Amino acid sequence: MKFYNQIKKAAIEKEVEIVYKNALDNAFPNSILTHPYGCDGFIEQDIIYDEITKTLRIIMEFKCDKDFNDRLEQAKVIVQVLYYLKRFQCGLDKNYSTIPSIVLAGDKNACFLIHTKQIGKYLKENIDWSTAPSKAPQIQLDLVDKMRFLYADYMG
């Protein structure tokens, strides 16, 4: 209930971001939240699952008042995140050269998670990857369209 009470008061994207980050900080108290390549957030945390230690890498993108039930809005966020993933893939910052495994897209009203394996093949697209991630959804309309239909397979 605490999360809900905080998020419903958020009026701008930064406020939404703070609520999610506080919740993630509580869930992963030993992790350090960073912002490689200018993304909204990144957490790398070792977790134990079925007695096996795995590294969870979450990249985050936050919005305010987007309709994440709309596949087009989902696709736009995924394209933006793809541009961040490309930067991870290129390994320009040696501290962040491994591609995140999970995308967390959060909004005031909804959030969704996807595994980056579902979209990783699109990192091979022959497009201009120098575009700022925040501008990519407005410029790369074909890629947004591909994500909208690809993503529909996972979101139903």
PDB file of C-alpha atoms in Angstrom:
ATOM      1  CA  MET A   1       0.000   0.000   0.000  1.00  0.00           C
ATOM      2  CA  LYS A   2       2.924   2.345   0.697  1.00  0.00           C
ATOM      3  CA  PHE A   3       4.092   2.161  -2.941  1.00  0.00           C
ATOM      4  CA  TYR A   4       0.591   2.883  -4.224  1.00  0.00           C
ATOM      5  CA  ASN A   5       0.119   5.834  -1.874  1.00  0.00           C
ATOM      6  CA  GLN A   6       3.427   7.319  -3.014  1.00  0.00           C
ATOM      7  CA  ILE A   7       3.041   6.699  -6.757  1.00  0.00           C
ATOM      8  CA  LYS A   8      -0.483   8.107  -6.975  1.00  0.00           C
ATOM      9  CA  LYS A   9       0.876  11.476  -5.791  1.00  0.00           C
ATOM     10  CA  ALA A  10       3.549  11.607  -8.513  1.00  0.00           C
ATOM     11  CA  ALA A  11       2.928  14.488 -10.906  1.00  0.00           C
ATOM     12  CA  ILE A  12       6.078  14.338 -13.041  1.00  0.00           C
ATOM     13  CA  GLU A  13       8.377  11.639 -14.383  1.00  0.00           C
ATOM     14  CA  LYS A  14      11.119  12.332 -11.819  1.00  0.00           C
ATOM     15  CA  GLU A  15       8.672  11.723  -8.970  1.00  0.00           C
ATOM     16  CA  VAL A  16       7.612   8.415 -10.535  1.00  0.00           C
ATOM     17  CA  GLU A  17      11.278   7.473 -10.862  1.00  0.00           C
ATOM     18  CA  ILE A  18      11.970   8.210  -7.191  1.00  0.00           C
ATOM     19  CA  VAL A  19       9.100   6.014  -5.985  1.00  0.00           C
ATOM     20  CA  TYR A  20      10.252   3.050  -8.100  1.00  0.00           C
ATOM     21  CA  LYS A  21      13.874   3.506  -7.085  1.00  0.00           C
ATOM     22  CA  ASN A  22      12.966   3.595  -3.396  1.00  0.00           C
ATOM     23  CA  ALA A  23      11.010   0.362  -3.805  1.00  0.00           C
ATOM     24  CA  LEU A  24      13.921  -1.256  -5.636  1.00  0.00           C
ATOM     25  CA  ASP A  25      16.337  -0.063  -2.984  1.00  0.00           C
ATOM     26  CA  ASN A  26      14.185  -1.836  -0.396  1.00  0.00           C
ATOM     27  CA  ALA A  27      14.038  -5.005  -2.509  1.00  0.00           C
ATOM     28  CA  PHE A  28      17.784  -5.004  -3.269  1.00  0.00           C
ATOM     29  CA  PRO A  29      19.372  -3.306  -0.243  1.00  0.00           C
ATOM     30  CA  ASN A  30      22.933  -4.339  -1.125  1.00  0.00           C
ATOM     31  CA  SER A  31      22.834  -3.020  -4.676  1.00  0.00           C
ATOM     32  CA  ILE A  32      24.020   0.306  -5.991  1.00  0.00           C
ATOM     33  CA  LEU A  33      21.780   2.112  -8.436  1.00  0.00           C
ATOM     34  CA  THR A  34      23.728   3.757 -11.248  1.00  0.00           C
ATOM     35  CA  HIS A  35      22.913   5.515 -14.525  1.00  0.00           C
ATOM     36  CA  PRO A  36      25.244   4.164 -17.209  1.00  0.00           C
ATOM     37  CA  TYR A  37      24.945   5.786 -20.616  1.00  0.00           C
ATOM     38  CA  GLY A  38      22.336   8.164 -19.201  1.00  0.00           C
ATOM     39  CA  CYS A  39      19.613   5.556 -18.589  1.00  0.00           C
ATOM     40  CA  ASP A  40      17.050   6.148 -15.834  1.00  0.00           C
ATOM     41  CA  GLY A  41      18.620   3.445 -13.699  1.00  0.00           C
ATOM     42  CA  PHE A  42      20.603   0.234 -13.591  1.00  0.00           C
ATOM     43  CA  ILE A  43      21.016  -2.330 -10.824  1.00  0.00           C
ATOM     44  CA  GLU A  44      23.372  -5.281 -10.879  1.00  0.00           C
ATOM     45  CA  GLN A  45      22.733  -7.744  -8.071  1.00  0.00           C
ATOM     46  CA  ASP A  46      23.739 -11.319  -7.367  1.00  0.00           C
ATOM     47  CA  ILE A  47      20.734 -13.409  -6.406  1.00  0.00           C
ATOM     48  CA  ILE A  48      20.375 -17.028  -5.370  1.00  0.00           C
ATOM     49  CA  TYR A  49      17.805 -19.035  -7.278  1.00  0.00           C
ATOM     50  CA  ASP A  50      17.487 -22.810  -6.803  1.00  0.00           C
ATOM     51  CA  GLU A  51      20.782 -22.717  -4.854  1.00  0.00           C
ATOM     52  CA  ILE A  52      22.565 -21.189  -7.866  1.00  0.00           C
ATOM     53  CA  THR A  53      23.964 -17.685  -7.758  1.00  0.00           C
ATOM     54  CA  LYS A  54      23.025 -15.605 -10.772  1.00  0.00           C
ATOM     55  CA  THR A  55      23.615 -11.978 -11.601  1.00  0.00           C
ATOM     56  CA  LEU A  56      20.494  -9.955 -12.200  1.00  0.00           C
ATOM     57  CA  ARG A  57      21.011  -6.847 -14.326  1.00  0.00           C
ATOM     58  CA  ILE A  58      18.000  -4.527 -14.523  1.00  0.00           C
ATOM     59  CA  ILE A  59      17.839  -1.461 -16.761  1.00  0.00           C
ATOM     60  CA  MET A  60      15.042   0.958 -15.982  1.00  0.00           C
ATOM     61  CA  GLU A  61      13.041   3.488 -17.927  1.00  0.00           C
ATOM     62  CA  PHE A  62      10.376   5.580 -16.211  1.00  0.00           C
ATOM     63  CA  LYS A  63       7.506   7.630 -17.590  1.00  0.00           C
ATOM     64  CA  CYS A  64       4.577   9.553 -16.188  1.00  0.00           C
ATOM     65  CA  ASP A  65       1.036   9.144 -17.478  1.00  0.00           C
ATOM     66  CA  LYS A  66       1.755   6.871 -20.437  1.00  0.00           C
ATOM     67  CA  ASP A  67      -0.727   4.115 -21.174  1.00  0.00           C
ATOM     68  CA  PHE A  68       1.353   0.949 -20.888  1.00  0.00           C
ATOM     69  CA  ASN A  69      -1.711  -1.064 -21.912  1.00  0.00           C
ATOM     70  CA  ASP A  70      -1.205   0.478 -25.351  1.00  0.00           C
ATOM     71  CA  ARG A  71       1.252  -1.556 -27.442  1.00  0.00           C
ATOM     72  CA  LEU A  72       2.495   1.544 -29.229  1.00  0.00           C
ATOM     73  CA  GLU A  73       3.469   3.179 -25.913  1.00  0.00           C
ATOM     74  CA  GLN A  74       5.183  -0.047 -24.842  1.00  0.00           C
ATOM     75  CA  ALA A  75       7.055  -0.202 -28.139  1.00  0.00           C
ATOM     76  CA  LYS A  76       8.305   3.364 -27.826  1.00  0.00           C
ATOM     77  CA  VAL A  77       9.825   2.612 -24.431  1.00  0.00           C
ATOM     78  CA  ILE A  78      11.378  -0.597 -25.744  1.00  0.00           C
ATOM     79  CA  VAL A  79      13.007   1.280 -28.629  1.00  0.00           C
ATOM     80  CA  GLN A  80      14.421   3.816 -26.197  1.00  0.00           C
ATOM     81  CA  VAL A  81      15.816   1.011 -24.058  1.00  0.00           C
ATOM     82  CA  LEU A  82      17.235  -0.728 -27.148  1.00  0.00           C
ATOM     83  CA  TYR A  83      19.366   2.338 -27.739  1.00  0.00           C
ATOM     84  CA  TYR A  84      20.719   2.074 -24.207  1.00  0.00           C
ATOM     85  CA  LEU A  85      21.332  -1.648 -24.695  1.00  0.00           C
ATOM     86  CA  LYS A  86      23.345  -0.865 -27.824  1.00  0.00           C
ATOM     87  CA  ARG A  87      25.597   1.321 -25.710  1.00  0.00           C
ATOM     88  CA  PHE A  88      26.079  -1.543 -23.250  1.00  0.00           C
ATOM     89  CA  GLN A  89      26.813  -3.862 -26.169  1.00  0.00           C
ATOM     90  CA  CYS A  90      29.461  -1.522 -27.579  1.00  0.00           C
ATOM     91  CA  GLY A  91      31.082  -1.437 -24.151  1.00  0.00           C
ATOM     92  CA  LEU A  92      32.210   2.166 -24.274  1.00  0.00           C
ATOM     93  CA  ASP A  93      32.274   2.181 -20.473  1.00  0.00           C
ATOM     94  CA  LYS A  94      34.230  -0.886 -19.317  1.00  0.00           C
ATOM     95  CA  ASN A  95      32.301  -0.886 -16.028  1.00  0.00           C
ATOM     96  CA  TYR A  96      29.109  -1.632 -17.982  1.00  0.00           C
ATOM     97  CA  SER A  97      29.959  -3.875 -20.886  1.00  0.00           C
ATOM     98  CA  THR A  98      27.503  -6.683 -20.133  1.00  0.00           C
ATOM     99  CA  ILE A  99      24.005  -6.190 -21.514  1.00  0.00           C
ATOM    100  CA  PRO A 100      21.287  -6.001 -18.838  1.00  0.00           C
ATOM    101  CA  SER A 101      19.045  -9.046 -18.628  1.00  0.00           C
ATOM    102  CA  ILE A 102      15.798  -7.370 -17.575  1.00  0.00           C
ATOM    103  CA  VAL A 103      14.012  -4.212 -18.689  1.00  0.00           C
ATOM    104  CA  LEU A 104      11.784  -2.533 -16.124  1.00  0.00           C
ATOM    105  CA  ALA A 105       9.514   0.107 -17.634  1.00  0.00           C
ATOM    106  CA  GLY A 106       7.550   1.920 -14.969  1.00  0.00           C
ATOM    107  CA  ASP A 107       4.817   4.490 -15.093  1.00  0.00           C
ATOM    108  CA  LYS A 108       2.499   6.088 -12.575  1.00  0.00           C
ATOM    109  CA  ASN A 109      -0.280   3.651 -13.475  1.00  0.00           C
ATOM    110  CA  ALA A 110       1.479   0.482 -14.639  1.00  0.00           C
ATOM    111  CA  CYS A 111       4.803  -1.201 -15.198  1.00  0.00           C
ATOM    112  CA  PHE A 112       6.125  -4.108 -17.210  1.00  0.00           C
ATOM    113  CA  LEU A 113       9.212  -6.288 -17.318  1.00  0.00           C
ATOM    114  CA  ILE A 114      10.727  -8.080 -20.256  1.00  0.00           C
ATOM    115  CA  HIS A 115      13.841 -10.154 -20.691  1.00  0.00           C
ATOM    116  CA  THR A 116      16.315  -8.554 -23.063  1.00  0.00           C
ATOM    117  CA  LYS A 117      16.643 -11.850 -24.963  1.00  0.00           C
ATOM    118  CA  GLN A 118      13.222 -11.030 -26.431  1.00  0.00           C
ATOM    119  CA  ILE A 119      14.547  -7.898 -28.110  1.00  0.00           C
ATOM    120  CA  GLY A 120      18.299  -8.494 -28.359  1.00  0.00           C
ATOM    121  CA  LYS A 121      18.240  -9.551 -32.005  1.00  0.00           C
ATOM    122  CA  TYR A 122      17.202  -6.016 -32.934  1.00  0.00           C
ATOM    123  CA  LEU A 123      20.593  -4.730 -31.792  1.00  0.00           C
ATOM    124  CA  LYS A 124      21.869  -6.052 -35.126  1.00  0.00           C
ATOM    125  CA  GLU A 125      19.583  -3.733 -37.102  1.00  0.00           C
ATOM    126  CA  ASN A 126      21.346  -1.538 -39.632  1.00  0.00           C
ATOM    127  CA  ILE A 127      20.186   1.809 -38.263  1.00  0.00           C
ATOM    128  CA  ASP A 128      21.750   4.990 -36.909  1.00  0.00           C
ATOM    129  CA  TRP A 129      22.598   4.046 -33.345  1.00  0.00           C
ATOM    130  CA  SER A 130      24.090   7.481 -32.635  1.00  0.00           C
ATOM    131  CA  THR A 131      20.629   8.970 -32.040  1.00  0.00           C
ATOM    132  CA  ALA A 132      19.942   9.915 -28.432  1.00  0.00           C
ATOM    133  CA  PRO A 133      17.854   7.135 -26.829  1.00  0.00           C
ATOM    134  CA  SER A 134      15.171   9.620 -25.786  1.00  0.00           C
ATOM    135  CA  LYS A 135      14.767  10.729 -29.428  1.00  0.00           C
ATOM    136  CA  ALA A 136      14.906   7.263 -31.008  1.00  0.00           C
ATOM    137  CA  PRO A 137      11.158   6.477 -30.759  1.00  0.00           C
ATOM    138  CA  GLN A 138      10.316   9.613 -32.755  1.00  0.00           C
ATOM    139  CA  ILE A 139      12.978   8.956 -35.403  1.00  0.00           C
ATOM    140  CA  GLN A 140      13.031   5.160 -35.751  1.00  0.00           C
ATOM    141  CA  LEU A 141       9.360   4.640 -36.619  1.00  0.00           C
ATOM    142  CA  ASP A 142      10.036   1.346 -38.425  1.00  0.00           C
ATOM    143  CA  LEU A 143      11.752  -0.032 -35.335  1.00  0.00           C
ATOM    144  CA  VAL A 144       8.875   1.150 -33.143  1.00  0.00           C
ATOM    145  CA  ASP A 145       6.492  -0.681 -35.464  1.00  0.00           C
ATOM    146  CA  LYS A 146       8.571  -3.877 -35.259  1.00  0.00           C
ATOM    147  CA  MET A 147       8.604  -3.661 -31.459  1.00  0.00           C
ATOM    148  CA  ARG A 148       4.877  -3.076 -31.356  1.00  0.00           C
ATOM    149  CA  PHE A 149       4.176  -6.328 -33.191  1.00  0.00           C
ATOM    150  CA  LEU A 150       6.978  -8.313 -31.578  1.00  0.00           C
ATOM    151  CA  TYR A 151       5.942  -7.147 -28.178  1.00  0.00           C
ATOM    152  CA  ALA A 152       2.320  -8.025 -28.861  1.00  0.00           C
ATOM    153  CA  ASP A 153       3.368 -11.687 -28.936  1.00  0.00           C
ATOM    154  CA  TYR A 154       4.572 -11.398 -25.335  1.00  0.00           C
ATOM    155  CA  MET A 155       1.923  -9.091 -23.917  1.00  0.00           C
ATOM    156  CA  GLY A 156      -1.107 -10.727 -25.464  1.00  0.00           C
TER     157      GLY A 156
END
